[in-house]
Amino acid sequence: MAKQKTPVKKNEKISLTFEDLTHEGNGVAKVDGYPIFVPYALPGEEAEVKVIKINKNFGYGKLLDIKKASPERVTPPCNVFYKCGGCQLQHMSYDMQLEMKRNQVQNVMKKVAHLDHVPVHPVLGMEDPWRYRNKIQIPVGEKDEELITGFYQHRSHRIIDDMDTCVIQNELGDRMVEAVRRIATDLGIEAYNEETHRGMLRHIIVRTAFGTNDTMIILVTRTEKLLQQDELIKQLTVTYPSIKSIILNINKEKTNVIMGKKSRTIFGEGYIYDSIGDLKFKISPRSFYQVNPIQTKVLYNKVLEFANVGANDVVIDAYCGIGTISLFLAQQAKQVYGVEIVPEAINDAKINAKLNGITNTEFMVGEAEKVMPWWTAQGLRPDVIVVDPPRKGCEEILLKEMINMAPKRIVYVSCNPSTLARDLRILEDSGFKTQEVQPVDMFCQTSHVEAIALIQRKIM
Ligand code: SAH
């Protein structure tokens, strides 16, 4: 087949003027209508670019030299930003990040949901959009007989060996990684080697609770036993009394999945507590918990406002995790039903209800798309439904069941605007109307976008 002609060639050096951004945060410039995507280029900028990849309808380039910089360009505070790929937007002012995220939601609302007139509010951002994460998962490697910890270089499995801090991670988590690495090196613990599938320590995971300072450390090992386990525990916990639990997670597989199926608590109770507002939550290693606790409050407040639950309302919280949203809703509702697929999380949710003296909740383990029809069969008729699915959005049968349940309102919390828009279209075609969408910046410096939609049932 004859090669399609493109206006630029691979390896060619060209001058481009950027006009737009992709949702990953790449700059977009066009040559005779042919788009070229260039990481770290900003709209309004002029730059020298090397073309590195050519596809039929678009190409990729590498930024060589910026001739005219955007006033929104800032110096990334992280010294490995361009290598890491964990953050995509540190080169962009925070105002621009928020604007970009709002545009992204607006775009999918128009192009995917065909809901041009639904207001998408300005993104609720952070005052200080750094050091916000409460969870770090970091690979362990070796260099010059010392353990090293660092994220993988962009699109590779090479550990960045000069990463001394992660600027979106809270300091305590950062220090914990450093402490484990140092003590484990001293004790002669070896890092896991992906190529040979030998060695011991694969990943260090640290979860810190902002409300209580409780810290959980999960050590992912290839082996059943950790060398010098007792000594490691002693040195860590003596120095850092905030460590409430240390868990050994065994992952013997040759896999990219971080955690294995088997866990053993080697210090403490095996869980930590955190508080959000006036509620306290128990969190187990396998349970989902929002990673930006400051913005979690902002997010949940908006969910509560949109849900607008009254004392006679029956509410469903689907994809409820450890029951965080459920328990806030329960303070206003008659009864709240939560469903979640991870058994440990539902176990936490039940304990969390007790912990907070809340008696009007019921939690079930299962797939939301299966449990909701079952609830209908049991005669449950919710007034309000809150859904907070993973990136792939709601299953179609779940959307159908919500339509069938005919609540007054649905509050849809989403970490993926594309699937949110897809699902809103389906609801719109079936007697519901999207009223407004509120994006919340949960993942500052990255291109991830969180948004909440308020959907009302049309009166027919
Ligand atoms: N609302 C919670 C959790 C949101 S994350 C919070 O704010 O903390 C999404 C949750 O959905 C995760 O806990 C995940 O385990 C769960 N999940 C994923 N697929 C599911 C399914 N098919 N049915 C029910 N829960 C599911």
Coordinates of C-alpha atoms in Angstrom, one line a residue, residues 83-312:
K83 CA 11.8 11.8 33.4
C84 CA 9.1 10.6 35.7
G85 CA 5.7 11.0 34.0
G86 CA 3.8 10.6 37.3
C87 CA 2.9 14.3 37.0
Q88 CA 2.2 15.8 33.6
L89 CA 1.5 19.5 34.4
Q90 CA 4.2 20.9 36.7
H91 CA 5.4 23.1 33.8
M92 CA 2.0 24.9 33.7
S93 CA 0.7 27.6 36.2
Y94 CA -1.9 26.2 38.5
D95 CA -4.5 28.5 37.1
M96 CA -3.9 27.1 33.7
Q97 CA -4.1 23.5 35.0
L98 CA -7.6 24.3 36.5
E99 CA -8.7 26.0 33.3
M100 CA -7.5 23.0 31.2
K101 CA -9.4 20.6 33.4
R102 CA -12.6 22.6 33.2
N103 CA -12.2 22.8 29.3
Q104 CA -11.7 19.0 29.2
V105 CA -15.0 18.4 31.1
Q106 CA -16.8 21.0 28.9
N107 CA -15.5 19.3 25.8
V108 CA -16.8 15.9 26.6
M109 CA -20.1 17.4 27.8
K110 CA -20.4 18.8 24.3
K111 CA -18.8 16.2 22.1
V112 CA -19.7 13.0 23.9
A113 CA -22.8 13.8 25.9
H114 CA -24.2 16.4 23.5
L115 CA -25.2 18.4 26.5
D116 CA -23.9 21.8 25.4
H117 CA -25.9 23.9 27.8
V118 CA -25.2 22.1 31.0
P119 CA -23.1 24.5 33.2
V120 CA -19.6 23.2 34.0
H121 CA -18.4 25.3 37.0
P122 CA -14.8 26.4 37.5
V123 CA -12.7 23.7 39.0
L124 CA -12.5 23.7 42.8
G125 CA -8.7 23.8 43.3
M126 CA -6.3 23.8 46.2
E127 CA -4.8 26.8 47.9
D128 CA -1.5 24.9 48.0
P129 CA -1.5 22.2 45.3
W130 CA 1.6 20.4 46.5
R131 CA 2.4 17.6 49.1
Y132 CA -1.3 16.6 49.1
R133 CA -1.1 12.8 48.6
N134 CA -1.6 10.4 51.5
K135 CA -0.4 7.3 49.7
I136 CA 2.8 6.5 47.9
Q137 CA 3.6 3.2 46.1
I138 CA 7.2 3.1 45.1
P139 CA 9.4 0.5 43.4
V140 CA 12.6 -0.7 45.0
G141 CA 15.8 -1.3 43.1
E142 CA 19.5 -1.5 43.7
K143 CA 22.5 0.6 42.7
D144 CA 26.1 0.2 44.0
E145 CA 24.9 -2.4 46.6
E146 CA 22.4 0.1 48.1
L147 CA 18.7 0.0 47.9
I148 CA 17.1 2.8 45.8
T149 CA 13.5 3.9 45.6
G150 CA 12.1 5.9 42.8
F151 CA 9.3 5.9 40.3
Y152 CA 9.8 4.2 36.9
Q153 CA 11.0 6.5 34.1
H154 CA 8.3 7.4 31.8
R155 CA 7.2 4.3 29.7
S156 CA 9.9 2.1 31.1
H157 CA 10.7 -0.1 34.1
R158 CA 13.9 1.7 34.9
I159 CA 13.8 3.2 38.4
I160 CA 14.8 6.9 38.5
D161 CA 17.8 6.7 40.8
D162 CA 18.2 10.3 41.6
M163 CA 14.7 10.9 43.0
D164 CA 15.0 12.1 46.6
T165 CA 11.5 13.4 47.1
C166 CA 8.1 13.4 45.5
V167 CA 6.6 16.9 45.7
I168 CA 3.0 15.8 45.5
Q169 CA 3.5 13.4 48.4
N170 CA 3.1 14.5 52.0
E171 CA 6.4 14.8 53.8
L172 CA 5.7 12.0 56.3
G173 CA 5.2 9.5 53.5
D174 CA 8.3 10.7 51.8
R175 CA 10.3 10.3 55.0
M176 CA 8.9 6.8 55.7
V177 CA 10.1 5.6 52.3
E178 CA 13.5 7.0 53.0
A179 CA 13.6 5.4 56.4
V180 CA 12.6 1.9 55.1
R181 CA 15.2 2.2 52.3
R182 CA 18.0 3.2 54.7
I183 CA 17.2 0.6 57.4
A184 CA 16.6 -2.2 54.9
T185 CA 19.9 -1.4 53.2
D186 CA 21.7 -1.6 56.6
L187 CA 20.1 -4.9 57.3
G188 CA 21.2 -6.4 54.0
I189 CA 17.7 -6.8 52.5
E190 CA 17.9 -7.2 48.8
A191 CA 15.8 -5.5 46.2
Y192 CA 13.7 -7.6 43.8
N193 CA 15.1 -7.8 40.4
E194 CA 12.5 -7.9 37.6
E195 CA 14.7 -9.5 35.0
T196 CA 16.0 -12.4 37.1
H197 CA 12.9 -12.7 39.3
R198 CA 15.2 -13.0 42.3
G199 CA 15.7 -10.8 45.3
M200 CA 13.2 -9.8 48.0
L201 CA 11.7 -6.3 48.4
R202 CA 9.6 -5.2 45.4
H203 CA 7.6 -2.1 46.5
I204 CA 7.2 0.1 49.5
I205 CA 3.7 1.4 50.1
V206 CA 3.0 4.1 52.7
R207 CA -0.4 5.4 53.7
T208 CA -0.6 8.3 56.1
A209 CA -3.7 9.6 57.7
F210 CA -3.8 13.4 57.7
G211 CA -6.4 13.6 60.4
T212 CA -4.7 11.3 62.9
N213 CA -1.0 11.0 61.7
D214 CA -1.5 7.2 61.7
T215 CA 0.9 5.6 59.2
M216 CA 0.6 2.2 57.5
I217 CA 3.6 0.6 55.8
I218 CA 3.1 -2.2 53.3
L219 CA 6.2 -4.1 52.2
V220 CA 5.7 -6.1 49.0
T221 CA 8.1 -9.0 48.9
R222 CA 8.7 -11.8 46.4
T223 CA 9.5 -14.1 49.3
E224 CA 7.3 -15.5 52.1
K225 CA 9.7 -14.2 54.8
L226 CA 11.4 -10.9 55.1
L227 CA 15.0 -11.0 56.1
Q228 CA 15.7 -9.4 59.5
Q229 CA 12.0 -8.7 59.9
D230 CA 12.0 -8.1 63.7
E231 CA 15.0 -5.8 63.5
L232 CA 13.5 -3.8 60.7
I233 CA 10.2 -3.4 62.7
K234 CA 12.1 -2.4 65.8
Q235 CA 14.2 0.2 64.1
L236 CA 11.3 1.7 62.2
T237 CA 8.8 1.8 65.0
V238 CA 11.2 3.1 67.7
T239 CA 12.1 6.1 65.4
Y240 CA 8.6 6.7 64.1
P241 CA 5.9 6.2 66.6
S242 CA 3.2 7.2 64.1
I243 CA 3.6 3.8 62.4
K244 CA 0.6 2.0 63.5
S245 CA 0.7 -1.0 61.2
I246 CA 3.3 -2.8 59.1
I247 CA 2.0 -5.3 56.6
L248 CA 3.9 -7.9 54.6
N249 CA 2.3 -8.5 51.2
I250 CA 3.7 -11.4 49.3
N251 CA 3.8 -11.2 45.5
K252 CA 5.6 -14.1 44.0
E253 CA 4.3 -13.5 40.4
K254 CA 6.2 -12.1 37.5
T255 CA 3.7 -9.3 37.1
N256 CA 3.2 -5.5 36.9
V257 CA 0.4 -5.7 39.5
I258 CA 1.9 -4.3 42.6
M259 CA 0.2 -6.2 45.4
G260 CA -0.1 -10.0 45.7
K261 CA -3.0 -11.9 47.1
K262 CA -1.5 -12.8 50.5
S263 CA -0.9 -10.4 53.3
R264 CA 0.4 -10.8 56.8
T265 CA 0.3 -8.1 59.5
I266 CA 3.8 -8.1 61.1
F267 CA 3.3 -5.1 63.4
G268 CA 0.2 -3.5 64.9
E269 CA -3.4 -4.1 64.1
G270 CA -3.2 -4.2 60.4
Y271 CA -5.2 -1.1 59.7
I272 CA -5.1 2.7 60.4
Y273 CA -7.7 5.3 61.3
D274 CA -8.3 8.6 59.7
S275 CA -10.8 11.4 60.2
I276 CA -12.7 13.5 57.8
G277 CA -14.7 16.3 59.4
D278 CA -16.5 14.9 62.4
L279 CA -16.3 11.2 61.2
K280 CA -13.6 8.6 61.9
F281 CA -12.7 5.9 59.5
K282 CA -10.9 2.6 59.7
I283 CA -8.9 1.8 56.6
S284 CA -7.6 -1.7 55.7
P285 CA -4.7 -2.2 53.3
R286 CA -6.9 -3.4 50.4
S287 CA -9.6 -0.8 50.8
F288 CA -9.9 2.2 48.5
Y289 CA -9.4 5.6 50.2
Q290 CA -9.3 8.9 48.5
V291 CA -5.6 10.0 48.0
N292 CA -6.1 13.8 48.5
P293 CA -7.6 14.2 51.9
I294 CA -7.8 18.0 51.8
Q295 CA -9.8 17.9 48.6
T296 CA -11.8 14.9 49.7
K297 CA -13.6 17.2 52.1
V298 CA -14.4 19.6 49.2
L299 CA -15.6 16.7 47.1
Y300 CA -17.8 15.2 49.7
N301 CA -19.3 18.6 50.7
K302 CA -20.3 19.1 47.1
V303 CA -21.7 15.6 46.9
L304 CA -23.8 16.3 50.0
E305 CA -25.0 19.6 48.6
F306 CA -26.0 18.0 45.3
A307 CA -27.6 15.0 47.0
N308 CA -29.7 17.4 49.1
V309 CA -31.0 14.5 51.3
G310 CA -33.9 15.0 53.6
A311 CA -34.8 13.1 56.8
N312 CA -37.3 10.9 55.0

